[in-house]
Short mmCIF file of C-alpha atoms in Angstrom, two decimals:
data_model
loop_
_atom_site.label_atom_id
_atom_site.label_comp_id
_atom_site.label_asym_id
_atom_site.label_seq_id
_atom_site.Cartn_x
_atom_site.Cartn_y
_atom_site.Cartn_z
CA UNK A 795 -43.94 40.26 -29.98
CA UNK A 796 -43.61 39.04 -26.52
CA UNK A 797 -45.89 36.05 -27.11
CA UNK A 798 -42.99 35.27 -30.00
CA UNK A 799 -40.34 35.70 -27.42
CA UNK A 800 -41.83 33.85 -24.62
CA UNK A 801 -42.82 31.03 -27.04
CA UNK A 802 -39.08 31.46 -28.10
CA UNK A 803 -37.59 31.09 -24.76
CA UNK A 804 -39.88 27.94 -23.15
CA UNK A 805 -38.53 26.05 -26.46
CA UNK A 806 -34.75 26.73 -25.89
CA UNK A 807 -35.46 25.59 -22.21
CA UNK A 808 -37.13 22.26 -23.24
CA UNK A 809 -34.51 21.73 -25.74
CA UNK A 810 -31.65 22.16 -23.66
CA UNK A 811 -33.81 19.98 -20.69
CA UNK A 812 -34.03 17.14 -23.10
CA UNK A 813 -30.33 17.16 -23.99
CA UNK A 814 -29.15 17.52 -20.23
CA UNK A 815 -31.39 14.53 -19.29
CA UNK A 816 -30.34 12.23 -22.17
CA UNK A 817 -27.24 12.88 -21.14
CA UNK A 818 -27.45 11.90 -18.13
CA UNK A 819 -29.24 8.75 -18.29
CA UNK A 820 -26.72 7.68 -21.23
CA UNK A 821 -23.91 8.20 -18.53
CA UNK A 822 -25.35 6.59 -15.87
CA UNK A 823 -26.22 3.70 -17.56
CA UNK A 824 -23.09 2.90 -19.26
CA UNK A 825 -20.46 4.06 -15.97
CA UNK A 826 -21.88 1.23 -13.50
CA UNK A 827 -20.97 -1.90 -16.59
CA UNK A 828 -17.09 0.00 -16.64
CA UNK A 829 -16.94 0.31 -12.99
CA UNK A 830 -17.76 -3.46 -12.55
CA UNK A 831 -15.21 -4.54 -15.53
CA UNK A 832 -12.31 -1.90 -13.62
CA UNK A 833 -12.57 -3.13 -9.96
CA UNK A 834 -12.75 -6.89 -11.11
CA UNK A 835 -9.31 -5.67 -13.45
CA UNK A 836 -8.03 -4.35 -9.91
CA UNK A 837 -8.69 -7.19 -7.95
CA UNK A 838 -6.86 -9.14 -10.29
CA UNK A 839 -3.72 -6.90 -10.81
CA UNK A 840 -3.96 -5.39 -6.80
CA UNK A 841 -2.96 -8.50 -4.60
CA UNK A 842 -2.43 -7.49 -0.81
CA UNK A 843 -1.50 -10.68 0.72
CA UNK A 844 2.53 -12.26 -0.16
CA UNK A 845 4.19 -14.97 2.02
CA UNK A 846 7.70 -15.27 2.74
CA UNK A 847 10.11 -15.11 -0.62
CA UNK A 848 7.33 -13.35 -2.59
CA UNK A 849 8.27 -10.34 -4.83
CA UNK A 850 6.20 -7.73 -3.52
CA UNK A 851 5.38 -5.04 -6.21
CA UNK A 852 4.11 -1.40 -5.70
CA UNK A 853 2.48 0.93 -8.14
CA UNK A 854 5.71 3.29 -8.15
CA UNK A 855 8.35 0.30 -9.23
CA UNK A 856 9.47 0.13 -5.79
CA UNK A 857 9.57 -4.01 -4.93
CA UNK A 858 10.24 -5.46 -1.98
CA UNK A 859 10.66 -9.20 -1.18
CA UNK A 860 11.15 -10.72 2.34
CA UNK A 861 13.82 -13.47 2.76
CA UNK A 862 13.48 -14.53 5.80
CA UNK A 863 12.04 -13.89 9.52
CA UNK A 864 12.98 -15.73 12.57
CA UNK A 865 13.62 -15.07 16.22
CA UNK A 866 17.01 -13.96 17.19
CA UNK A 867 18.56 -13.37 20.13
CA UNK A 868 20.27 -10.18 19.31
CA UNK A 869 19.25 -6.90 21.65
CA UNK A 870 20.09 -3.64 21.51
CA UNK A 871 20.83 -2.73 25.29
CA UNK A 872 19.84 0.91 25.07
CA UNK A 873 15.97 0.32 23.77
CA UNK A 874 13.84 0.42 26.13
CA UNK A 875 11.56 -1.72 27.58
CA UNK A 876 13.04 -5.13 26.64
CA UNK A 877 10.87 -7.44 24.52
CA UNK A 878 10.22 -11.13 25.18
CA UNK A 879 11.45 -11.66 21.94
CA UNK A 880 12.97 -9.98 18.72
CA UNK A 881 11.88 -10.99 15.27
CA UNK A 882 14.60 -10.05 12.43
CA UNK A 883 13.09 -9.37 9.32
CA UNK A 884 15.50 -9.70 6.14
CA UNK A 885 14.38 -8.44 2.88
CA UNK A 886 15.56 -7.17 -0.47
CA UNK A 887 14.43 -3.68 -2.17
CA UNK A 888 14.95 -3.08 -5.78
CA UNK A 889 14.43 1.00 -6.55
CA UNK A 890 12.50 1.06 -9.65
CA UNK A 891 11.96 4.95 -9.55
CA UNK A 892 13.73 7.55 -11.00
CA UNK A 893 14.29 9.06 -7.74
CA UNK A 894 16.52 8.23 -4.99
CA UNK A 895 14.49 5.96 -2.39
CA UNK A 896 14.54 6.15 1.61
CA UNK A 897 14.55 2.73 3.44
CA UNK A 898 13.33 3.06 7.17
CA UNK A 899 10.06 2.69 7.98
CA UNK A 900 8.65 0.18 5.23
CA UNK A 901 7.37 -2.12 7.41
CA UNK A 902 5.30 -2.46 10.82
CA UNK A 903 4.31 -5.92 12.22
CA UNK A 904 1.43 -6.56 14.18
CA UNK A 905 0.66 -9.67 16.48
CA UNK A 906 -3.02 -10.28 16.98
CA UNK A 907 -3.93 -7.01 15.38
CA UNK A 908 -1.68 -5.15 18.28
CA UNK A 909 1.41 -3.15 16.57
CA UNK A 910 4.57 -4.11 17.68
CA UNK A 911 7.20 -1.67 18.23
CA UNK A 912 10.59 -1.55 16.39
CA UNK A 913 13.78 -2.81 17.65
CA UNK A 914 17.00 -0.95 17.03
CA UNK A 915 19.27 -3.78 14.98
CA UNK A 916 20.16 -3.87 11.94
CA UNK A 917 19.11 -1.16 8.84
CA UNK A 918 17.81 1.26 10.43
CA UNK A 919 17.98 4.16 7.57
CA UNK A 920 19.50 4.10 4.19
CA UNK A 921 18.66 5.94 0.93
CA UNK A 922 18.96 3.64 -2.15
CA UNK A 923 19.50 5.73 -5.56
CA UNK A 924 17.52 5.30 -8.70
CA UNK A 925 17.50 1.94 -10.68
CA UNK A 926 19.69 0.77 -7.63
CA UNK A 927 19.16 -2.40 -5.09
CA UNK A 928 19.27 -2.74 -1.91
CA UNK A 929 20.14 -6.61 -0.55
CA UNK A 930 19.45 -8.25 3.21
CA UNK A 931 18.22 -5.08 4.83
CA UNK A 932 17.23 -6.02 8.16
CA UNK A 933 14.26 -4.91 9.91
CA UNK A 934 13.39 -6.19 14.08
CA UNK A 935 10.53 -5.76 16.15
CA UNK A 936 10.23 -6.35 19.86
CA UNK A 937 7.55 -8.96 20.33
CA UNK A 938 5.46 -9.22 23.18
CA UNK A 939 2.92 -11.99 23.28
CA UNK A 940 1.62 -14.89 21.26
CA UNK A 941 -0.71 -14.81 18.04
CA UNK A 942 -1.01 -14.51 14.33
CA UNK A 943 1.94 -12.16 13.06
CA UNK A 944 0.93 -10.10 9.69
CA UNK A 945 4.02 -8.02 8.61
CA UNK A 946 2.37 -4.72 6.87
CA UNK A 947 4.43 -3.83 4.25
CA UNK A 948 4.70 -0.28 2.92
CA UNK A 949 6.35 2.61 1.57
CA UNK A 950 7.01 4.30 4.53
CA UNK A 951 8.44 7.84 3.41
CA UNK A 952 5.90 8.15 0.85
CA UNK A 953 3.07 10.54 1.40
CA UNK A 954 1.73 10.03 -1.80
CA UNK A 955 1.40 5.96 -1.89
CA UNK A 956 -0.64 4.63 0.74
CA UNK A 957 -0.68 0.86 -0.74
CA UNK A 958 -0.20 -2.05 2.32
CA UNK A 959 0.42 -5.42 1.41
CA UNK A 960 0.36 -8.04 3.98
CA UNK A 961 2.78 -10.79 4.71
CA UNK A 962 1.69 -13.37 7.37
CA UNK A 963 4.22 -15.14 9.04
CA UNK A 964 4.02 -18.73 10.57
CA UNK A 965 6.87 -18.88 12.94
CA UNK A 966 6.92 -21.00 16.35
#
């Protein structure tokens, strides 16, 4: 009887052995041919880099598009310390959420990979409601220094979207 059960018991184990490692090796031969075929999809759909007057999509339905950036001479007297320059950013955002949208930190702007800080003119916080647009917001940053300028553009009071798309800027 317990040569039956033993005999019993070692065939349930190579049975269920057999179908565990077919399993596997079906899985892990199909998954890298869909991961190849998704990220290529991605790469496709996902563009990072916009220039100036480029619609600027995110994953949410939030789009952004910058108009225009130049240097201006406007200052705010009270920030603290005063750049060499300013650069005023102006940019449309169209809320394509269902939920009411803050504007304030969407964007950061970096010169030679250094982060520039921001400079108090213009929009500085604004909620737009659902389905709603918002037109020539205005974003500045104090610029110290020379190099290439990337604008990172983001959705900056969303902590569930970290998407960055990039805008470089060629301004003298």
């Amino acid at each position: 009887m317990k040569k039956i059960a033993l005999f019993g018991v070692t065939l349930l184990a190579s049975f269920a052995l057999i179908a565990c490692s077919q399993n596997n090796s079906t899985s892990s031969d199909s998954s890298p041919e869909k991961t190849e075929q998704a990220s290529s999809e991605q790469k496709a759909e996902n563009k990072n880099t916009y220039k100036v007057g480029e619609e600027i999509p995110f994953d949410n339905g939030v789009k952004i598009t910058i108009k225009s950036a130049e240097w201006t001479d406007e200052r705010n007297e009270f920030d603290e310390p005063q750049p060499e320059r300013v650069l005023k950013v102006t940019y449309d955002l169209v809320n394509g959420t269902d939920k009411d949208y803050t504007v304030g930190s969407d964007m950061e702007l970096y010169v030679d990979g250094k982060k520039m800080e921001t400079h108090s003119i213009g929009t500085i916080l604004d909620t737009i409601s659902a389905g709603r647009t918002l037109e020539n917001a205005v974003q500045a940053f104090g610029v110290n220094g020379t190099g290439k300028m990337e604008l990172e553009v983001k959705q900056g009071f969303s902590f569930d979207n970290n998407e960055k798309k990039i805008v470089e800027l060629d301004l003298k």
